[in-house]
Amino acid sequence: MSETASLNMQDIPQGQLPEHIELQRARVFCKADAPVHTEDVEYSGAYAAVGFDNSLQVDDFRRDFRVEIKNLSMDDIEFDMIGIDASLANAFRRILIAEVPTMAIEKVLIVNNTSVMADEILSHRLGLLPIEADPRLFDFLSENDTPNERNTIVFKMEVHCKKRGPRLTVKSDQLKWLPNGSELLMESPNPSTKPRSFTSFSCSQASLPQISGRPIGMKHLDIIITQLGPGQSIELEAHAVKGTGKVHAKWSPVGTTWYRMLPEVKLLKEVRGNDAEKLVKKCPRKVFDVEDVGHAMKKAVVSRPRDCTLCRECISGAGEENIALRRVRDHFIFTVESTGALPAEVLFTEAVKILEEKCERVISELS
Amino acid sequence: MEHGSLTDSKNSTFCLMDEDHTLANSVRFLLNKDPRVEFCGYSIPHPSENKVNIRVQTTGDSAKDVLKESFQDLIFLCQHVRSTFEKSVADFKSTQSRQEMNGA
């Protein structure tokens, strides 16, 4: 006796989804008033009734996943990630912003500050300066650690504006790296002992093999920190340590990083003649072009769907039914803008590594 | 770390300390894609506490094993993403330098 499922209909082939359901699964629809079918169907058995397996096999992922680099410069990268779910793309984005470590000024020892800018505001501004130092070469400084050459970078700034001279603009190039550590001495309760400095470096950082090739300094030398009037001066020491963006945004390695799903613009009906011209004019991103089809006839074509911002200008008003605006659910246009400590492509691989480490930690805790 | 009943291994709630949406949402996605999982969800009980609760209900297998395998799958996925990405970057750089050489 053969069993027949109640949903086993002759016109729906087993093992694949009907066209409109497949479209809902793979696309987000952008309608004139609001987007629809935005939610992803995650559950593995969601389409079991039509014999479609919605589970994720690691081998299938390996086969289908693609990365296409679109743009790569010193600090920026734009690439397409195809065949991945939003939850993972978002995890990479969140880790890039909040959990990839960098070095930033955390402690400022002010010897003298007669400028109009208060100490704490000056310190805050110093903290936000991007430092060109590979954070992978440094350790985190815990509460009980003493600052040493493995976890602290020391900068010194001594600027003075001459009396009866013009005002002086203090820029980030005034911060000088001290590879031997702090030059300021701690006050000691016992005057006979040798006074210690605020750091205890066992050797010069410049002599460390990992650092010697690339001296540490400011990423940008032209950032304005403050201005000094005639006779004013600043003398300070700034200690940079390793940290992550979730503690303070100054440690975030990216200016920002974001992704968007690939826009898909489809002409459902042929748009001809005057309507085609109108459609081209309507689009502020110049997504459409007019093509000659002979016999003095013109038709609209979609030539730059990637530029579409889904502003919905083309589906407002007349001709709305001719165009479908969608987003491809598993195609992400990912952009990373590095602040300069590490190149953008290295930041992304570091972010993926951090997610792996998180998993490893939980697995070991579960065992 | 883990709470749930001692007699019923197929339904469990796991509490992960020092984690947030980053990990919980990724692993929820993988768990939901696992045919052995009947239900999976996560919640952050309080925004100022750094912990997440992950609920796993399976059709029979041990929830703990299924969760562990999902984390293992997540590692495989990440490794593949990383190697694919690194290869694409290397390819892009080599074609770029070739173009520069041809241009010069």
Coordinates of C-alpha atoms in Angstrom, one line a residue:
Chain A
M1 CA 0.0 0.0 0.0
S2 CA 1.5 3.3 -1.0
E3 CA 1.2 6.3 1.2
T4 CA 0.5 9.7 -0.3
A5 CA 1.2 12.8 1.5
S6 CA -1.7 15.2 1.6
L7 CA 0.5 17.9 0.1
N8 CA 1.9 15.7 -2.6
M9 CA 0.5 17.5 -5.6
Q10 CA 1.2 16.4 -9.1
D11 CA 2.2 19.9 -10.4
I12 CA 4.8 20.5 -7.6
P13 CA 8.0 18.6 -8.2
Q14 CA 9.3 16.9 -5.1
G15 CA 12.6 18.1 -3.7
Q16 CA 12.3 21.6 -5.0
L17 CA 10.4 24.6 -4.0
P18 CA 7.6 26.2 -6.1
E19 CA 8.9 29.2 -7.9
H20 CA 7.2 31.9 -5.7
I21 CA 8.3 30.2 -2.5
E22 CA 11.9 29.8 -3.7
L23 CA 11.8 33.6 -4.6
Q24 CA 10.6 34.4 -1.1
R25 CA 13.4 32.2 0.4
A26 CA 16.2 33.7 -1.6
R27 CA 15.1 37.4 -1.9
V28 CA 13.8 40.3 0.2
F29 CA 11.1 42.1 -1.7
C30 CA 11.1 45.9 -1.7
K31 CA 7.6 47.2 -2.2
A32 CA 6.5 50.8 -2.5
D33 CA 5.3 51.1 1.1
A34 CA 7.6 48.6 2.9
P35 CA 9.9 45.6 2.4
V36 CA 8.2 42.2 2.6
H37 CA 9.4 38.7 3.2
T38 CA 12.3 40.2 5.2
E39 CA 12.5 37.3 7.6
D40 CA 14.7 34.4 6.8
V41 CA 13.3 30.9 7.2
E42 CA 15.9 29.2 9.3
Y43 CA 14.3 25.9 10.5
S44 CA 15.7 22.9 8.7
G45 CA 12.3 21.2 8.3
A46 CA 10.4 24.3 7.1
Y47 CA 9.8 22.9 3.6
A48 CA 9.6 19.2 4.5
A49 CA 6.1 19.0 3.1
V50 CA 7.4 19.5 -0.4
G51 CA 10.5 17.4 0.2
F52 CA 12.8 20.3 0.2
D53 CA 15.7 20.0 2.6
N54 CA 16.4 23.4 4.3
S55 CA 19.3 22.1 6.4
L56 CA 22.8 23.4 6.0
Q57 CA 25.5 21.0 5.0
V58 CA 29.1 22.1 5.6
D59 CA 30.1 20.5 2.3
D60 CA 27.4 22.4 0.4
F61 CA 28.6 25.6 2.0
R62 CA 32.2 24.9 1.0
R63 CA 31.0 24.3 -2.6
D64 CA 28.9 27.4 -2.9
F65 CA 30.6 30.1 -0.8
R66 CA 32.5 32.7 -2.8
V67 CA 34.4 35.9 -2.1
E68 CA 35.0 38.5 -4.8
I69 CA 37.2 41.4 -4.0
K70 CA 35.9 44.6 -5.7
N71 CA 38.3 47.2 -4.3
L72 CA 41.4 47.0 -2.2
S73 CA 43.5 50.0 -1.1
M74 CA 45.8 50.7 1.8
D75 CA 43.1 51.1 4.4
D76 CA 39.9 50.1 2.7
I77 CA 38.5 46.9 1.2
E78 CA 35.2 46.3 -0.5
F79 CA 34.3 42.7 -1.3
D80 CA 31.3 40.5 -2.1
M81 CA 30.5 37.6 0.2
I82 CA 28.2 35.2 -1.6
G83 CA 26.5 32.2 -0.1
I84 CA 26.5 33.1 3.6
D85 CA 23.8 33.9 6.1
A86 CA 23.2 37.3 7.6
S87 CA 23.8 36.0 11.1
L88 CA 27.4 35.2 10.2
A89 CA 28.0 38.3 8.1
N90 CA 26.7 40.3 11.1
A91 CA 28.9 38.4 13.5
F92 CA 32.0 39.4 11.4
R93 CA 30.8 43.0 11.3
R94 CA 30.2 43.1 15.1
I95 CA 33.6 41.6 15.9
L96 CA 35.4 44.0 13.5
I97 CA 33.9 47.0 15.3
A98 CA 34.0 45.8 18.9
E99 CA 36.4 42.9 19.4
V100 CA 39.4 43.2 17.1
P101 CA 42.1 44.8 19.4
T102 CA 44.3 47.8 18.6
M103 CA 46.6 50.0 20.5
A104 CA 45.3 53.4 21.8
I105 CA 46.5 55.9 24.4
E106 CA 44.9 55.1 27.7
K107 CA 47.0 56.9 30.3
V108 CA 48.2 60.5 30.0
L109 CA 50.7 61.8 32.6
I110 CA 50.6 65.6 32.4
V111 CA 53.6 67.4 33.7
N112 CA 52.5 70.8 32.6
N113 CA 49.5 72.1 30.7
T114 CA 49.0 75.9 30.5
S115 CA 46.9 75.7 27.4
V116 CA 43.2 76.7 27.4
M117 CA 42.2 73.0 26.9
A118 CA 41.5 71.2 30.1
D119 CA 43.7 68.1 30.9
E120 CA 40.8 65.6 30.6
I121 CA 39.7 67.0 27.2
L122 CA 43.3 67.0 25.9
S123 CA 43.7 63.4 27.2
H124 CA 40.4 62.3 25.5
R125 CA 41.6 63.8 22.2
L126 CA 45.0 62.0 22.5
G127 CA 43.2 58.7 23.2
L128 CA 41.3 58.9 19.8
L129 CA 44.5 59.2 17.8
P130 CA 45.2 56.2 15.6
I131 CA 48.5 54.5 16.3
E132 CA 50.5 52.7 13.7
A133 CA 51.5 49.6 15.7
D134 CA 50.7 46.0 15.1
P135 CA 48.5 45.0 18.1
R136 CA 49.3 41.3 17.5
L137 CA 52.8 42.0 18.8
F138 CA 51.5 43.2 22.2
D139 CA 49.8 41.7 25.2
F140 CA 46.8 43.1 27.1
L141 CA 47.7 45.0 30.2
S142 CA 45.8 43.5 33.1
E143 CA 45.1 45.3 36.3
N144 CA 48.0 43.8 38.3
D145 CA 50.5 43.8 35.5
T146 CA 53.4 46.3 35.5
P147 CA 53.7 48.2 32.2
N148 CA 56.5 46.7 30.2
E149 CA 57.8 46.7 26.7
R150 CA 55.4 43.9 25.7
N151 CA 52.2 45.8 26.7
T152 CA 52.8 49.5 26.6
I153 CA 53.8 52.1 24.1
V154 CA 55.0 55.4 25.5
F155 CA 54.9 58.8 23.7
K156 CA 56.2 62.1 24.8
M157 CA 54.9 65.6 23.9
E158 CA 56.7 68.8 24.7
V159 CA 55.4 71.9 23.0
H160 CA 55.8 75.5 23.8
C161 CA 54.5 78.6 22.0
K162 CA 56.9 81.5 22.0
K163 CA 55.9 84.7 23.8
R164 CA 54.9 87.5 21.5
G165 CA 54.8 85.1 18.6
P166 CA 51.9 83.8 16.6
R167 CA 49.6 81.1 18.0
L168 CA 50.9 77.5 17.6
T169 CA 48.8 74.6 16.2
V170 CA 49.7 71.4 18.0
K171 CA 49.4 68.4 15.6
S172 CA 49.9 64.7 16.2
D173 CA 53.4 64.7 14.8
Q174 CA 54.5 66.3 18.1
L175 CA 54.0 63.0 19.9
K176 CA 57.4 61.3 19.9
W177 CA 57.7 57.6 20.5
L178 CA 59.9 56.6 23.5
P179 CA 61.1 53.1 22.7
N180 CA 62.8 52.9 26.1
G181 CA 59.7 53.6 28.1
S182 CA 58.7 56.3 30.5
E183 CA 61.2 59.0 31.3
L184 CA 59.1 60.3 34.3
L185 CA 60.1 59.2 37.7
M186 CA 57.7 58.0 40.4
E187 CA 57.7 59.7 43.7
S188 CA 59.3 57.3 46.2
P189 CA 58.5 57.2 49.9
N190 CA 62.0 56.2 50.7
P191 CA 64.4 58.8 49.3
S192 CA 67.5 56.6 49.5
T193 CA 66.2 54.0 47.0
K194 CA 66.7 54.6 43.3
P195 CA 63.5 56.2 41.9
R196 CA 61.6 54.1 39.4
S197 CA 59.9 55.3 36.2
F198 CA 56.3 54.7 35.4
T199 CA 57.1 51.8 33.2
S200 CA 59.6 49.0 33.6
F201 CA 61.0 48.1 30.2
S202 CA 63.7 45.5 30.2
C203 CA 65.0 46.5 26.8
S204 CA 64.3 49.1 24.1
Q205 CA 61.2 48.3 22.0
A206 CA 63.2 49.4 18.9
S207 CA 65.5 46.4 19.5
L208 CA 62.6 43.9 19.5
P209 CA 62.9 41.9 16.3
Q210 CA 59.2 42.2 15.4
I211 CA 59.2 46.0 15.8
S212 CA 62.6 47.0 14.6
G213 CA 61.6 47.0 11.0
R214 CA 58.6 49.3 11.4
P215 CA 59.0 52.0 13.9
I216 CA 55.9 52.8 16.0
G217 CA 54.3 56.2 15.5
M218 CA 51.1 58.1 14.7
K219 CA 49.2 56.9 11.7
H220 CA 48.4 60.5 10.7
L221 CA 50.9 63.3 11.4
D222 CA 48.5 66.1 10.6
I223 CA 45.7 65.7 13.2
I224 CA 45.2 68.9 15.1
I225 CA 45.2 68.2 18.9
T226 CA 45.0 71.8 20.2
Q227 CA 46.2 75.3 19.8
L228 CA 48.6 77.2 22.0
G229 CA 48.6 80.9 22.6
P230 CA 51.8 82.9 23.2
G231 CA 53.6 81.7 26.3
Q232 CA 51.5 78.6 26.7
S233 CA 53.0 75.1 26.8
I234 CA 52.2 71.5 27.2
E235 CA 54.5 68.8 28.5
L236 CA 53.1 65.3 28.9
E237 CA 53.7 61.6 28.4
A238 CA 51.1 59.3 26.9
H239 CA 50.9 55.6 27.5
A240 CA 49.1 53.4 24.9
V241 CA 47.8 50.0 25.7
K242 CA 46.0 47.2 23.9
G243 CA 42.2 47.2 24.1
T244 CA 39.0 46.4 22.2
G245 CA 36.2 48.6 20.8
K246 CA 33.6 47.3 23.3
V247 CA 35.5 48.9 26.1
H248 CA 35.9 52.2 24.3
A249 CA 35.5 53.2 20.6
K250 CA 39.1 54.5 20.5
W251 CA 40.2 50.9 20.3
S252 CA 38.0 50.1 17.4
P253 CA 40.2 49.1 14.5
V254 CA 37.7 50.4 11.9
G255 CA 36.3 53.8 11.2
T256 CA 33.3 51.8 10.4
T257 CA 32.4 48.6 8.6
W258 CA 29.1 47.7 7.0
Y259 CA 27.4 45.4 4.6
R260 CA 24.4 45.6 2.3
M261 CA 22.6 43.0 0.4
L262 CA 23.0 43.0 -3.4
P263 CA 20.1 44.9 -5.0
E264 CA 18.3 43.2 -7.8
V265 CA 16.2 45.3 -10.2
K266 CA 14.0 43.4 -12.6
L267 CA 11.8 44.8 -15.3
L268 CA 8.7 42.6 -15.2
K269 CA 7.3 44.1 -18.4
E270 CA 9.2 45.8 -21.2
V271 CA 9.2 49.5 -20.7
R272 CA 9.3 51.3 -24.1
G273 CA 9.4 54.7 -25.7
N274 CA 8.5 57.7 -23.6
D275 CA 8.0 55.6 -20.5
A276 CA 11.6 54.3 -20.8
E277 CA 13.0 57.9 -21.0
K278 CA 10.9 58.8 -17.9
L279 CA 12.1 55.8 -16.0
V280 CA 15.8 56.7 -16.7
K281 CA 15.2 60.2 -15.5
K282 CA 13.3 59.1 -12.4
C283 CA 16.2 57.1 -11.0
P284 CA 18.7 59.3 -9.0
R285 CA 21.4 56.5 -9.1
K286 CA 21.2 56.1 -12.9
V287 CA 20.4 52.4 -12.6
F288 CA 18.6 52.3 -16.0
D289 CA 19.7 52.9 -19.5
V290 CA 17.7 53.3 -22.7
E291 CA 18.5 50.9 -25.5
D292 CA 17.6 51.2 -29.2
V293 CA 15.8 48.2 -30.4
G294 CA 15.4 49.3 -34.1
H295 CA 12.4 50.7 -35.9
A296 CA 13.0 54.0 -33.9
M297 CA 11.9 52.1 -30.8
K298 CA 13.6 52.4 -27.5
K299 CA 13.4 50.3 -24.4
A300 CA 14.7 50.6 -20.8
V301 CA 17.3 48.2 -19.6
V302 CA 18.8 47.7 -16.1
S303 CA 22.5 48.3 -16.5
R304 CA 23.8 49.1 -13.0
P305 CA 21.6 47.3 -10.4
R306 CA 24.5 47.4 -7.9
D307 CA 24.2 51.2 -7.7
C308 CA 20.6 50.9 -6.6
T309 CA 20.0 52.2 -3.1
L310 CA 16.4 51.0 -3.1
C311 CA 15.1 54.5 -2.8
R312 CA 11.9 53.2 -4.4
E313 CA 11.6 56.3 -6.6
C314 CA 11.0 54.1 -9.7
I315 CA 8.1 52.2 -8.1
S316 CA 6.3 55.2 -6.8
G317 CA 3.5 56.5 -9.0
A318 CA 2.8 55.2 -12.4
G319 CA 4.6 52.2 -13.7
E320 CA 4.9 50.6 -10.3
E321 CA 3.8 47.2 -11.5
N322 CA 6.6 47.0 -14.2
I323 CA 9.5 46.9 -11.8
A324 CA 10.5 44.5 -9.1
L325 CA 13.0 45.7 -6.5
R326 CA 14.6 42.9 -4.5
R327 CA 17.7 42.1 -2.5
V328 CA 19.6 38.9 -2.8
R329 CA 19.5 37.4 0.7
D330 CA 22.8 35.6 0.7
H331 CA 24.9 38.1 -1.2
F332 CA 26.6 40.7 0.9
I333 CA 28.6 43.7 -0.3
F334 CA 31.0 44.1 2.7
T335 CA 33.1 47.2 3.2
V336 CA 35.8 47.6 5.9
E337 CA 37.5 51.0 6.5
S338 CA 40.5 50.5 8.7
T339 CA 41.8 53.3 10.9
G340 CA 45.3 52.3 10.0
A341 CA 46.9 50.0 12.6
L342 CA 46.3 46.9 10.3
P343 CA 45.3 46.7 6.7
A344 CA 41.6 46.2 6.1
E345 CA 42.0 42.6 4.7
V346 CA 44.0 41.6 7.7
L347 CA 41.4 43.0 10.0
F348 CA 38.7 40.8 8.4
T349 CA 40.8 37.6 8.8
E350 CA 41.5 38.5 12.4
A351 CA 37.7 38.9 13.0
V352 CA 37.0 35.5 11.6
K353 CA 39.8 34.1 13.8
I354 CA 38.2 35.7 16.9
L355 CA 34.9 34.0 16.1
E356 CA 36.7 30.7 15.8
E357 CA 38.3 31.3 19.2
K358 CA 35.0 32.0 20.8
C359 CA 33.6 28.7 19.5
E360 CA 36.7 26.8 20.8
R361 CA 36.3 28.4 24.2
V362 CA 32.7 27.3 24.5
I363 CA 33.5 23.8 23.2
S364 CA 36.2 23.3 25.8
E365 CA 33.8 24.6 28.5
L366 CA 31.1 22.2 27.3
S367 CA 33.4 19.2 27.4
Chain B
M1 CA 27.1 26.8 32.3
E2 CA 24.3 24.4 31.7
H3 CA 20.9 24.1 33.2
G4 CA 17.9 21.9 32.4
S5 CA 16.7 18.7 33.9
L6 CA 19.1 15.9 34.8
T7 CA 16.8 13.2 33.4
D8 CA 16.0 14.8 30.1
S9 CA 19.1 15.3 28.0
K10 CA 17.3 16.3 24.9
N11 CA 16.1 19.6 26.2
S12 CA 18.5 22.0 27.7
T13 CA 19.3 25.7 28.3
F14 CA 22.9 26.7 28.2
C15 CA 24.2 29.9 29.7
L16 CA 27.2 31.4 28.0
M17 CA 29.1 33.9 30.0
D18 CA 30.9 36.9 28.4
E19 CA 29.1 36.4 25.1
D20 CA 26.5 38.3 23.2
H21 CA 24.5 38.3 19.9
T22 CA 27.6 37.9 17.9
L23 CA 28.1 34.2 18.9
A24 CA 24.5 33.4 20.0
N25 CA 22.9 34.5 16.8
S26 CA 25.4 32.6 14.7
V27 CA 25.1 29.4 16.6
R28 CA 21.3 29.7 16.7
F29 CA 21.4 29.9 12.9
L30 CA 23.4 26.7 12.7
L31 CA 21.3 24.9 15.3
N32 CA 18.1 25.7 13.4
K33 CA 19.7 24.4 10.2
D34 CA 20.4 21.1 12.0
P35 CA 17.7 18.4 11.2
R36 CA 18.0 17.0 14.7
V37 CA 16.9 20.2 16.4
E38 CA 13.3 20.7 17.1
F39 CA 13.5 24.1 18.6
C40 CA 16.3 26.6 19.3
G41 CA 16.4 30.2 20.5
Y42 CA 18.5 32.5 22.5
S43 CA 17.9 35.4 24.9
I44 CA 19.9 37.9 26.8
P45 CA 18.1 38.1 30.1
H46 CA 19.4 41.5 31.0
P47 CA 21.3 44.0 28.8
S48 CA 23.9 44.9 31.5
E49 CA 24.8 41.3 32.2
N50 CA 27.2 39.8 29.8
K51 CA 25.5 36.5 29.3
V52 CA 23.2 34.7 26.9
N53 CA 20.9 31.8 27.4
I54 CA 20.6 29.3 24.5
R55 CA 17.7 26.9 24.5
V56 CA 18.1 23.7 22.5
Q57 CA 15.4 21.1 22.1
T58 CA 16.2 18.1 20.0
T59 CA 14.2 15.2 18.5
G60 CA 16.2 12.7 20.6
D61 CA 19.9 13.4 20.6
S62 CA 21.6 14.9 23.5
A63 CA 21.2 18.7 23.4
K64 CA 24.7 19.2 24.6
D65 CA 26.3 17.1 21.9
V66 CA 24.2 18.8 19.2
L67 CA 25.2 22.2 20.5
K68 CA 28.9 21.2 20.6
E69 CA 28.7 19.9 17.0
S70 CA 27.1 23.2 15.9
F71 CA 30.0 25.1 17.4
Q72 CA 32.3 22.7 15.6
D73 CA 30.5 23.4 12.3
L74 CA 30.8 27.1 13.0
I75 CA 34.5 26.7 13.3
F76 CA 34.6 24.8 9.9
L77 CA 32.6 27.5 8.3
C78 CA 34.8 30.2 9.6
Q79 CA 38.0 28.4 8.5
H80 CA 36.5 28.1 5.0
V81 CA 35.5 31.7 5.0
R82 CA 39.0 32.7 6.0
S83 CA 40.8 30.5 3.5
T84 CA 38.5 31.6 0.7
F85 CA 38.9 35.3 1.6
E86 CA 42.7 35.0 1.8
K87 CA 42.9 33.3 -1.5
S88 CA 40.7 36.0 -3.1
V89 CA 42.8 38.8 -1.7
A90 CA 46.0 37.1 -2.9
D91 CA 44.5 36.6 -6.4
F92 CA 43.3 40.2 -6.5
K93 CA 46.7 41.5 -5.4
S94 CA 48.6 39.5 -8.0
T95 CA 46.3 40.6 -10.9
Q96 CA 46.6 44.2 -9.7
S97 CA 50.4 44.1 -9.6
R98 CA 50.4 42.4 -13.0
Q99 CA 48.2 45.2 -14.4
E100 CA 50.5 47.8 -12.9
M101 CA 53.5 46.2 -14.5
N102 CA 51.8 46.1 -17.9
G103 CA 50.7 49.7 -17.5
A104 CA 54.2 50.8 -16.6

